[in-house]
């Protein structure tokens, strides 16, 4: 019987049409692909989203605990500021000796002045009290209560008293208000009394008000409510809150509420974040159901599309089969319809290839036009740099000639000759960084003839300098800007440092000086001019930028034309004793310029 079933199944598969086999194969493959996609969504989208939402609950509890720790730390600092006033020890020494009402009133006023000097006009507490050694309140800052609570319950407990004398204590006395208590103790460990800060419930509730949803409850180490998103005095401790065995964690109670908790190592308080399951898993379920709906719709649409496409694609085969069935011995002249119904695909492919060839040709023409335009803009910018350089150098030579320094004039003319040869020799072709640094040396040597020992410069090269290509006159204008503008209000020696670094396929040039640096507004003006030029606009005249800094803008623009978005420019003032400013140029070592 089993053999017959296998045989009948094989016959049915054998009798299936090609269209049915085609549709069945592709639908099976589609189901497998969509199933894998559903598994992917489950493992890499839904589960991480669920973990993210659960972690947000933990973060909420930790944030609440952190804010409460900060509030307690502020009270610690507040009491330390009070105890930093040594006058309080002198006042507290005479607490037991003073018995007259006038003495008590004067002592209370002095203590108020001490507390006011520490608190100031604004505070985040309810009140502050000073107690004597027996725990009786002898002065208060505000005096909210007519009969302030005594510390007798704390001092009578040996464990609490030892903890209080070692650092500080946070407790809730008979008044029901949470209090921060610190002993008034000098450096020798002598106790004169106690300082109590009544914590403000409003500030405590501000810490739990940061939760986006659900409820937040903070319990102390004894299980009492410190504060919550409700009213702490009337809020009952939920039965679902169990004492944590670890510092932080999460669990689900019987009502399917997610409860995240975090225990503060500072106060020992535990912050609980309670959120309904729906608020935590609602977004996760939405993503899950939406994914299932989309996959189902995609499956139905794809199955229908595969069926129609298979029917159209197999139509020529069915026509050919019908033609072949009509041919017999007596009818050999039947004409077979050899026109393919799918020739449009081949024609479309040929047209697409032709389109791609034309598109490629257009792209190459556009790239050539962009290269020519970038080269022309770079040439125009460079043409602005050279006359300015020659003008400044000739001025220095004329100054040296007027002073009768014939030898200096001769050396300066030699360096000028080398610089002019560098500028006019194929002026708009790229040069290596080594050539640019050599030109900068000529310029610095030329200028040093005039400034002599007042100018100190150093160039640190790299072995890869010959691989780095630049437009001409890139480094020298920046150095020229340093000499003309940076040292105006600075005493010599004037130092200029040029350093080349290469790392991870990038090169960097740093040009430093020990001048007066840039004014922040001037740096903003230079960066704005560079950004405006990148956007294709013409930079208007700005007296704050100056001709030297415009040369800096010109240089950066030529580099950006060459390197596009692979160039980083930065300018900042140095920190430290040397002062001055630094100009950074960072770009890629690749050579696909323009």
Coordinates of C-alpha atoms in Angstrom, one line a residue:
X1 CA 0.0 0.0 0.0
X2 CA 2.8 2.3 0.9
X3 CA 4.6 1.6 -2.4
X4 CA 1.4 2.4 -4.3
X5 CA 1.1 5.7 -2.6
X6 CA 4.7 6.6 -3.4
X7 CA 4.1 5.6 -7.1
X8 CA 0.9 7.6 -7.4
X9 CA 2.7 10.7 -5.9
X10 CA 5.5 10.3 -8.4
X11 CA 2.9 10.0 -11.3
X12 CA 1.2 13.2 -10.1
X13 CA 4.5 15.1 -10.0
X14 CA 5.4 13.7 -13.4
X15 CA 2.0 14.8 -14.8
X16 CA 2.4 18.4 -13.4
X17 CA 2.7 21.1 -16.1
X18 CA 5.9 23.1 -16.4
X19 CA 4.1 26.2 -15.2
X20 CA 2.9 24.4 -12.1
X21 CA 6.5 23.1 -11.4
X22 CA 7.9 26.6 -12.0
X23 CA 5.4 28.2 -9.6
X24 CA 5.8 25.5 -7.0
X25 CA 9.6 25.8 -7.1
X26 CA 9.7 29.5 -6.7
X27 CA 7.0 29.7 -4.1
X28 CA 8.8 27.1 -2.0
X29 CA 12.0 29.1 -2.4
X30 CA 10.1 32.3 -1.5
X31 CA 8.7 30.6 1.6
X32 CA 12.2 29.6 2.7
X33 CA 13.5 33.1 2.1
X34 CA 10.7 34.8 4.0
X35 CA 11.0 32.3 6.8
X36 CA 14.7 33.1 7.1
X37 CA 13.8 36.8 7.1
X38 CA 11.2 36.2 9.8
X39 CA 13.8 34.4 11.9
X40 CA 16.2 37.2 11.3
X41 CA 13.6 39.8 12.4
X42 CA 13.0 37.7 15.6
X43 CA 16.6 37.3 16.5
X44 CA 18.2 40.6 15.3
X45 CA 15.3 43.1 15.6
X46 CA 12.7 42.0 18.1
X47 CA 14.9 40.4 20.7
X48 CA 17.4 43.4 20.8
X49 CA 14.4 45.8 20.9
X50 CA 13.0 43.9 23.9
X51 CA 16.4 43.9 25.6
X52 CA 16.7 47.6 24.9
X53 CA 13.3 48.3 26.5
X54 CA 14.2 46.2 29.5
X55 CA 17.6 47.9 29.9
X56 CA 15.8 51.3 29.8
X57 CA 13.9 50.1 33.0
X58 CA 17.2 49.3 34.6
X59 CA 18.7 52.6 33.5
X60 CA 15.6 54.4 35.0
X61 CA 16.2 52.8 38.4
X62 CA 19.9 53.6 38.2
X63 CA 19.3 57.2 37.2
X64 CA 16.8 57.7 40.1
X65 CA 19.4 56.2 42.5
X66 CA 22.2 58.4 41.1
X67 CA 20.1 61.5 41.5
X68 CA 19.3 60.7 45.1
X69 CA 23.0 60.0 45.8
X70 CA 23.8 63.4 44.3
X71 CA 21.2 65.0 46.5
X72 CA 22.6 63.3 49.6
X73 CA 26.2 64.2 48.5
X74 CA 25.0 67.9 48.3
X75 CA 23.8 67.7 51.9
X76 CA 27.1 66.2 52.9
X77 CA 28.9 69.1 51.3
X78 CA 26.4 71.5 52.9
X79 CA 27.1 70.3 56.4
X80 CA 30.9 70.3 55.7
X81 CA 30.6 74.0 54.7
X82 CA 28.9 74.6 58.1
X83 CA 31.5 72.8 60.0
X84 CA 34.3 74.5 58.1
X85 CA 33.4 77.7 60.0
X86 CA 35.4 77.3 63.2
X87 CA 33.2 79.8 65.0
X88 CA 30.6 77.0 65.5
X89 CA 33.0 75.1 67.8
X90 CA 33.5 78.2 69.9
X91 CA 29.7 78.7 70.2
X92 CA 29.0 75.1 71.0
X93 CA 31.6 75.0 73.8
X94 CA 29.4 77.3 75.9
X95 CA 26.1 75.5 75.3
X96 CA 25.9 73.8 78.7
X97 CA 27.3 76.8 80.5
X98 CA 24.8 79.3 79.2
X99 CA 21.5 79.3 81.1
X100 CA 20.0 82.7 80.7
X101 CA 17.5 83.3 78.0
X102 CA 19.4 86.2 76.6
X103 CA 22.5 84.0 76.2
X104 CA 20.5 81.3 74.5
X105 CA 19.0 83.9 72.1
X106 CA 22.4 85.3 71.3
X107 CA 23.8 81.8 70.8
X108 CA 20.9 80.9 68.5
X109 CA 21.5 84.1 66.4
X110 CA 25.2 83.3 66.0
X111 CA 24.4 79.7 64.9
X112 CA 21.8 81.1 62.4
X113 CA 24.6 83.4 61.0
X114 CA 26.9 80.4 60.7
X115 CA 24.2 78.4 58.9
X116 CA 23.3 81.3 56.6
X117 CA 26.9 81.8 55.6
X118 CA 27.0 78.1 54.4
X119 CA 23.4 78.0 52.9
X120 CA 23.1 81.4 51.3
X121 CA 19.7 82.8 50.2
X122 CA 18.8 79.6 48.1
X123 CA 18.6 76.1 49.4
X124 CA 17.2 72.7 48.6
X125 CA 16.3 71.5 52.1
X126 CA 13.4 71.8 54.4
X127 CA 15.3 73.1 57.4
X128 CA 18.5 72.8 59.4
X129 CA 18.9 72.3 63.2
X130 CA 21.7 72.4 65.7
X131 CA 21.4 70.0 68.6
X132 CA 23.4 69.8 71.8
X133 CA 25.1 66.7 73.1
X134 CA 21.8 65.4 74.6
X135 CA 20.1 65.7 71.2
X136 CA 17.9 68.7 72.1
X137 CA 17.5 71.3 69.3
X138 CA 19.0 74.7 70.3
X139 CA 18.8 76.6 67.0
X140 CA 17.3 76.2 63.6
X141 CA 17.8 78.0 60.3
X142 CA 14.1 78.5 59.4
X143 CA 12.1 77.0 62.3
X144 CA 9.3 75.3 60.4
X145 CA 8.4 73.3 63.5
X146 CA 7.4 74.8 66.8
X147 CA 8.8 71.8 68.7
X148 CA 11.6 70.2 66.5
X149 CA 12.2 66.5 67.0
X150 CA 14.9 65.4 69.4
X151 CA 17.8 63.0 68.6
X152 CA 17.2 61.0 71.7
X153 CA 16.1 57.9 69.7
X154 CA 19.4 58.0 67.7
X155 CA 21.7 58.7 70.6
X156 CA 20.1 56.0 72.7
X157 CA 20.8 53.4 70.0
X158 CA 24.5 52.4 70.4
X159 CA 24.8 51.1 66.8
X160 CA 23.2 54.3 65.3
X161 CA 25.4 56.5 67.6
X162 CA 28.6 54.7 66.5
X163 CA 27.6 55.1 62.8
X164 CA 26.8 58.7 63.4
X165 CA 30.2 59.5 65.1
X166 CA 32.1 57.7 62.2
X167 CA 30.6 59.7 59.4
X168 CA 26.9 60.7 59.1
X169 CA 23.4 59.1 59.4
X170 CA 20.2 59.3 57.3
X171 CA 17.2 58.5 59.4
X172 CA 13.5 59.4 59.9
X173 CA 12.9 60.6 63.5
X174 CA 9.6 60.9 65.3
X175 CA 8.7 64.0 63.2
X176 CA 8.4 61.7 60.1
X177 CA 10.7 63.8 58.0
X178 CA 13.8 62.2 56.5
X179 CA 16.9 63.8 58.1
X180 CA 20.6 63.9 57.4
X181 CA 22.6 64.0 60.7
X182 CA 26.3 64.8 61.2
X183 CA 28.2 65.3 64.5
X184 CA 29.8 68.6 65.1
X185 CA 33.3 67.2 65.6
X186 CA 36.6 69.0 65.5
X187 CA 39.9 67.5 64.1
X188 CA 40.7 65.9 67.4
X189 CA 37.5 63.9 67.4
X190 CA 35.8 65.9 70.1
X191 CA 32.0 66.1 69.7
X192 CA 30.3 69.4 70.6
X193 CA 26.8 68.6 69.3
X194 CA 24.9 67.5 66.2
X195 CA 23.8 69.1 62.9
X196 CA 20.6 67.9 61.4
X197 CA 19.4 68.7 57.8
X198 CA 15.7 68.0 57.1
X199 CA 15.5 66.8 53.5
X200 CA 12.9 68.4 51.3
X201 CA 10.3 65.8 50.0
X202 CA 9.8 68.0 46.9
X203 CA 13.5 67.5 45.8
X204 CA 13.2 63.8 46.6
X205 CA 10.2 63.4 44.4
X206 CA 12.0 65.3 41.6
X207 CA 14.3 62.4 41.4
X208 CA 11.6 59.9 40.8
X209 CA 9.7 62.2 38.4
X210 CA 12.2 61.4 35.6
X211 CA 10.5 58.0 34.7
X212 CA 8.8 58.1 31.4
X213 CA 6.1 55.6 32.3
X214 CA 5.1 53.4 35.3
X215 CA 5.8 54.0 38.9
X216 CA 9.1 54.6 40.8
X217 CA 9.4 53.7 44.5
X218 CA 12.6 54.1 46.7
X219 CA 12.9 52.1 49.8
X220 CA 15.6 52.4 52.5
X221 CA 17.6 49.5 53.9
X222 CA 14.8 48.8 56.4
X223 CA 12.1 48.6 53.7
X224 CA 10.4 51.9 54.5
X225 CA 9.4 54.2 51.7
X226 CA 11.8 57.1 51.1
X227 CA 10.0 58.6 48.2
X228 CA 7.9 57.5 45.2
X229 CA 6.1 58.9 42.2
X230 CA 3.1 59.1 44.6
X231 CA 3.0 60.7 48.0
X232 CA 5.7 59.1 50.3
X233 CA 3.8 59.6 53.5
X234 CA 0.7 57.8 52.3
X235 CA 2.1 55.4 49.8
X236 CA 2.1 51.8 50.9
X237 CA 4.9 49.5 49.9
X238 CA 3.7 47.3 47.1
X239 CA 3.7 43.6 48.0
X240 CA 5.5 42.8 44.7
X241 CA 8.7 44.6 45.8
X242 CA 11.0 42.0 47.2
X243 CA 14.3 42.6 48.9
X244 CA 17.0 42.4 46.2
X245 CA 19.7 39.8 46.6
X246 CA 22.0 41.6 44.2
X247 CA 22.9 45.3 43.6
X248 CA 20.7 45.6 40.5
X249 CA 18.4 43.4 38.4
X250 CA 14.9 42.9 37.1
X251 CA 12.0 40.5 37.6
X252 CA 8.3 40.1 36.7
X253 CA 5.7 40.0 39.4
X254 CA 2.4 38.2 39.5
X255 CA 0.6 41.0 37.8
X256 CA 3.1 40.8 34.9
X257 CA 4.7 44.1 35.8
X258 CA 8.4 44.5 35.0
X259 CA 10.2 45.6 38.1
X260 CA 13.8 46.9 37.8
X261 CA 15.8 47.7 40.9
X262 CA 19.1 49.3 41.7
X263 CA 20.7 49.6 45.2
X264 CA 22.8 52.6 45.9
X265 CA 26.3 51.8 47.4
X266 CA 26.2 55.2 49.1
X267 CA 22.9 55.3 50.9
X268 CA 21.8 51.7 50.8
X269 CA 18.5 52.8 49.3
X270 CA 16.9 50.7 46.5
X271 CA 15.2 52.4 43.6
X272 CA 12.4 50.3 42.0
X273 CA 11.0 51.1 38.5
X274 CA 7.6 49.4 38.1
X275 CA 6.1 49.3 34.5
X276 CA 3.3 47.3 33.1
X277 CA 4.2 44.6 30.7
X278 CA 2.3 46.3 27.9
X279 CA 4.3 49.5 28.2
X280 CA 7.6 47.5 28.0
X281 CA 6.7 45.0 25.4
X282 CA 4.1 47.1 23.5
X283 CA 6.6 48.4 20.9
X284 CA 8.1 44.9 20.6
X285 CA 4.8 43.3 19.9
X286 CA 3.9 46.1 17.4
X287 CA 7.1 45.4 15.5
X288 CA 6.4 41.6 15.6
X289 CA 2.8 41.9 14.3
X290 CA 3.8 44.4 11.7
X291 CA 6.6 42.1 10.5
X292 CA 4.2 39.1 10.3
X293 CA 1.6 41.2 8.4
X294 CA 4.2 42.5 5.9
X295 CA 5.7 39.1 5.3
X296 CA 2.2 37.6 4.8
X297 CA 1.2 40.3 2.3
X298 CA 4.6 39.9 0.6
X299 CA 4.1 36.2 0.3
X300 CA 0.6 36.6 -1.2
X301 CA 1.7 39.3 -3.6
X302 CA 4.8 37.4 -4.7
X303 CA 2.9 34.2 -5.2
X304 CA 0.4 36.0 -7.5
X305 CA 3.2 37.7 -9.3
X306 CA 5.2 34.5 -9.8
X307 CA 2.1 32.8 -11.2
X308 CA 1.3 35.5 -13.7
X309 CA 5.0 35.9 -14.7
X310 CA 5.4 32.1 -15.2
X311 CA 2.3 32.0 -17.4
X312 CA 3.6 34.8 -19.6
X313 CA 7.2 33.5 -19.8
X314 CA 6.0 30.0 -20.7
X315 CA 3.5 31.1 -23.3
X316 CA 6.0 30.7 -26.3
X317 CA 6.7 27.1 -25.1
X318 CA 3.1 26.2 -25.1
X319 CA 2.6 27.7 -28.5
X320 CA 5.5 25.7 -29.9
X321 CA 4.1 22.6 -28.3
X322 CA 0.7 23.1 -29.9
X323 CA 2.4 23.6 -33.3
X324 CA 4.4 20.4 -32.9
X325 CA 1.2 18.5 -32.0
X326 CA -0.4 19.6 -35.3
X327 CA 2.4 18.2 -37.4
X328 CA 1.9 14.7 -38.9
X329 CA 3.0 12.8 -41.9
X330 CA 0.2 14.2 -44.1
X331 CA 0.8 17.8 -42.9
X332 CA 4.5 18.5 -43.0
X333 CA 4.2 22.0 -44.3
X334 CA 2.8 23.5 -41.1
X335 CA 4.6 26.7 -40.4
X336 CA 6.0 27.0 -36.9
X337 CA 5.5 30.4 -35.2
X338 CA 9.2 31.1 -34.6
X339 CA 8.5 34.6 -33.3
X340 CA 9.6 34.6 -29.7
X341 CA 7.4 36.4 -27.3
X342 CA 10.4 37.3 -25.1
X343 CA 12.5 39.1 -27.7
X344 CA 11.6 42.3 -26.0
X345 CA 13.8 41.3 -23.1
X346 CA 16.8 40.9 -25.5
X347 CA 16.0 44.1 -27.2
X348 CA 15.6 45.9 -23.8
X349 CA 19.0 44.5 -22.8
X350 CA 20.6 45.7 -26.0
X351 CA 19.0 49.1 -25.6
X352 CA 20.2 49.2 -22.0
X353 CA 23.7 48.4 -22.9
X354 CA 23.7 51.1 -25.5
X355 CA 22.2 53.5 -23.0
X356 CA 25.0 52.6 -20.5
X357 CA 27.6 53.3 -23.1
X358 CA 26.2 56.7 -23.9
X359 CA 25.8 57.4 -20.2
X360 CA 29.4 56.4 -19.6
X361 CA 30.6 58.7 -22.4
X362 CA 28.6 61.6 -20.9
X363 CA 30.0 60.9 -17.5
X364 CA 33.6 61.0 -18.8
X365 CA 32.9 64.2 -20.6
X366 CA 31.5 65.7 -17.5
X367 CA 34.4 64.6 -15.4
X368 CA 36.8 66.1 -17.9
X369 CA 34.9 69.4 -17.8
X370 CA 35.0 69.4 -14.0
X371 CA 38.7 68.7 -14.0
X372 CA 39.3 71.6 -16.4
X373 CA 37.1 73.9 -14.4
X374 CA 38.9 72.9 -11.1
X375 CA 42.3 73.4 -12.7
X376 CA 41.2 76.8 -14.0
X377 CA 39.9 77.9 -10.6
X378 CA 43.1 76.7 -8.9
X379 CA 45.2 78.5 -11.5
X380 CA 43.2 81.7 -10.9
X381 CA 43.7 81.4 -7.2
X382 CA 47.4 80.7 -7.5
X383 CA 47.8 83.7 -9.7
X384 CA 46.6 85.9 -6.8
X385 CA 49.2 84.4 -4.5
X386 CA 52.4 85.0 -6.5
X387 CA 52.1 88.8 -6.9
X388 CA 51.5 89.3 -3.2
X389 CA 54.6 87.2 -2.4
X390 CA 56.8 89.1 -4.9
X391 CA 55.6 92.4 -3.5
X392 CA 56.5 91.5 0.1
X393 CA 59.9 90.1 -0.8
X394 CA 60.8 93.1 -2.9
X395 CA 59.8 95.4 0.0
X396 CA 62.2 93.4 2.3
X397 CA 65.0 93.7 -0.2
X398 CA 64.4 97.5 -0.5
X399 CA 64.5 97.8 3.3
X400 CA 67.8 95.9 3.4
X401 CA 69.2 98.1 0.6
X402 CA 68.3 101.3 2.4
X403 CA 70.1 100.1 5.4
X404 CA 73.2 99.4 3.3
X405 CA 73.3 95.7 3.9
X406 CA 74.8 94.8 0.5
X407 CA 75.7 91.2 1.4
X408 CA 72.2 90.6 2.8
X409 CA 70.7 92.1 -0.4
X410 CA 72.8 89.7 -2.5
X411 CA 71.7 86.7 -0.5
X412 CA 68.1 87.8 -0.6
X413 CA 68.3 88.2 -4.4
X414 CA 69.7 84.7 -4.7
X415 CA 66.8 83.3 -2.7
X416 CA 64.3 85.4 -4.6
X417 CA 65.8 84.1 -7.9
X418 CA 65.3 80.5 -6.7
X419 CA 61.7 81.3 -5.6
X420 CA 60.9 82.9 -8.9
X421 CA 62.3 80.0 -10.8
X422 CA 60.0 77.7 -8.7
X423 CA 57.0 79.9 -9.3
X424 CA 57.3 80.4 -13.1
X425 CA 58.5 76.8 -13.9
X426 CA 55.3 75.1 -15.0
X427 CA 53.3 77.3 -12.5
X428 CA 50.0 75.4 -12.6
X429 CA 51.4 71.8 -12.3
X430 CA 51.4 69.9 -9.1
X431 CA 54.6 69.7 -7.1
X432 CA 55.7 67.4 -4.3
X433 CA 55.7 68.3 -0.7
X434 CA 59.5 68.2 -0.7
X435 CA 59.7 70.9 -3.5
X436 CA 57.2 73.0 -1.6
X437 CA 59.2 72.7 1.6
X438 CA 62.4 73.6 -0.3
X439 CA 60.7 76.8 -1.6
X440 CA 59.6 77.6 2.0
X441 CA 63.2 77.3 3.1
X442 CA 64.3 79.8 0.5
X443 CA 61.6 82.2 1.7
X444 CA 62.5 81.8 5.4
X445 CA 66.2 82.2 4.6
X446 CA 65.4 85.3 2.6
X447 CA 63.3 86.8 5.4
X448 CA 65.9 85.8 8.0
X449 CA 68.4 88.0 6.3
X450 CA 66.3 90.9 7.4
X451 CA 65.3 89.7 10.9
X452 CA 68.6 88.0 11.7
X453 CA 68.6 86.2 15.1
X454 CA 65.1 87.4 16.0
X455 CA 63.6 84.8 13.7
X456 CA 64.0 81.1 14.5
X457 CA 62.5 78.4 12.3
X458 CA 62.6 74.6 12.0
X459 CA 61.2 72.2 9.3
X460 CA 60.7 68.6 10.2
X461 CA 60.2 66.5 7.1
X462 CA 59.1 62.9 6.5
X463 CA 60.4 60.2 4.2
X464 CA 57.1 60.2 2.3
X465 CA 57.3 63.9 1.3
X466 CA 58.1 63.1 -2.3
X467 CA 54.8 61.1 -2.6
X468 CA 52.6 63.9 -1.4
X469 CA 51.4 66.3 -4.2
X470 CA 50.2 69.8 -3.7
X471 CA 49.5 72.9 -5.7
X472 CA 52.4 75.4 -5.7
X473 CA 52.6 78.1 -3.0
X474 CA 50.7 76.3 -0.3
X475 CA 53.0 76.3 2.8
X476 CA 54.9 79.6 2.0
X477 CA 51.8 81.9 2.2
X478 CA 50.9 80.4 5.6
X479 CA 54.4 81.0 6.9
X480 CA 54.3 84.5 5.3
X481 CA 51.1 85.2 7.2
X482 CA 52.8 84.2 10.5
X483 CA 55.7 86.6 9.9
X484 CA 53.5 89.6 8.9
X485 CA 50.7 89.2 11.4
X486 CA 51.6 86.8 14.3
X487 CA 54.6 88.6 15.8
X488 CA 53.2 92.2 15.8
X489 CA 52.7 92.3 19.6
X490 CA 55.3 89.6 20.5
X491 CA 58.9 90.0 21.6
X492 CA 61.6 88.0 19.8
X493 CA 62.8 85.4 19.3
X494 CA 60.0 84.6 16.9
X495 CA 59.7 80.9 16.3
X496 CA 58.1 79.1 13.4
X497 CA 57.8 75.3 13.3
X498 CA 56.7 73.2 10.3
X499 CA 56.2 69.5 10.9
X500 CA 55.0 66.7 8.4
X501 CA 53.4 63.6 9.7
X502 CA 52.1 60.5 7.8
X503 CA 49.9 57.8 9.3
X504 CA 47.2 55.4 8.1
X505 CA 47.1 56.6 4.5
X506 CA 46.9 60.3 5.6
X507 CA 49.4 63.1 5.6
X508 CA 49.3 66.1 7.9
X509 CA 51.2 69.4 8.0
X510 CA 51.3 71.6 11.1
X511 CA 52.6 75.2 11.0
X512 CA 53.1 76.6 14.5
X513 CA 54.3 80.0 15.8
X514 CA 54.7 81.6 19.2
X515 CA 53.0 84.9 18.3
X516 CA 50.0 86.6 19.7
X517 CA 47.6 84.1 18.2
X518 CA 44.2 84.7 16.5
X519 CA 41.3 86.5 18.0
X520 CA 38.3 84.0 18.2
X521 CA 36.2 86.3 15.9
X522 CA 39.0 86.3 13.3
X523 CA 39.2 82.5 13.3
X524 CA 35.4 82.4 12.8
X525 CA 35.7 84.9 10.0
X526 CA 38.4 82.9 8.2
X527 CA 36.4 79.6 8.6
X528 CA 33.3 81.4 7.3
X529 CA 35.2 82.7 4.3
X530 CA 36.4 79.2 3.5
X531 CA 33.0 77.7 3.8
X532 CA 31.4 80.5 1.7
X533 CA 34.0 79.8 -1.0
X534 CA 33.2 76.1 -1.0
X535 CA 29.6 76.9 -1.7
X536 CA 30.6 78.8 -4.8
X537 CA 30.0 82.3 -3.5
X538 CA 32.3 85.3 -3.9
X539 CA 33.6 86.3 -0.5
X540 CA 32.9 90.0 0.3
X541 CA 35.6 92.2 1.7
X542 CA 36.0 91.8 5.4
X543 CA 38.4 94.1 7.2
X544 CA 38.7 91.6 10.1
X545 CA 40.2 88.9 7.7
X546 CA 43.0 91.0 6.2
X547 CA 45.1 90.4 3.1
X548 CA 47.3 87.9 4.8
X549 CA 44.4 85.8 6.1
X550 CA 42.8 86.1 2.7
X551 CA 45.9 84.4 1.4
X552 CA 45.3 81.7 3.9
X553 CA 41.7 81.3 2.6
X554 CA 43.1 81.3 -1.0
X555 CA 45.5 78.5 -0.1
X556 CA 42.9 76.3 1.6
X557 CA 40.5 76.8 -1.3
X558 CA 43.1 75.6 -3.8
X559 CA 43.8 72.5 -1.7
X560 CA 40.0 71.8 -1.4
X561 CA 39.7 72.1 -5.2
X562 CA 42.4 69.5 -5.5
X563 CA 41.4 67.1 -2.7
X564 CA 37.6 67.7 -2.6
X565 CA 36.1 66.2 0.6
X566 CA 39.4 64.4 1.4
X567 CA 41.0 67.5 3.0
X568 CA 40.6 68.7 6.6
X569 CA 41.7 72.2 7.6
X570 CA 41.9 73.5 11.2
X571 CA 43.3 76.6 12.9
X572 CA 43.5 77.1 16.6
X573 CA 45.4 79.0 19.3
X574 CA 48.1 77.1 21.3
X575 CA 47.8 76.5 25.0
X576 CA 50.7 76.8 27.4
X577 CA 53.6 79.2 27.9
X578 CA 54.7 79.3 24.2
X579 CA 51.3 80.7 23.0
X580 CA 50.8 81.4 19.3
X581 CA 48.7 79.5 16.9
X582 CA 48.7 76.4 14.8
X583 CA 47.4 75.7 11.3
X584 CA 46.7 72.1 10.3
X585 CA 46.3 70.6 6.9
X586 CA 45.3 66.9 6.7
X587 CA 44.5 65.0 3.5
X588 CA 44.6 61.6 1.9
X589 CA 47.6 60.1 0.2
X590 CA 45.5 58.9 -2.8
X591 CA 46.1 60.6 -6.1
X592 CA 42.6 60.7 -7.7
X593 CA 42.6 64.5 -7.6
X594 CA 39.7 66.8 -8.9

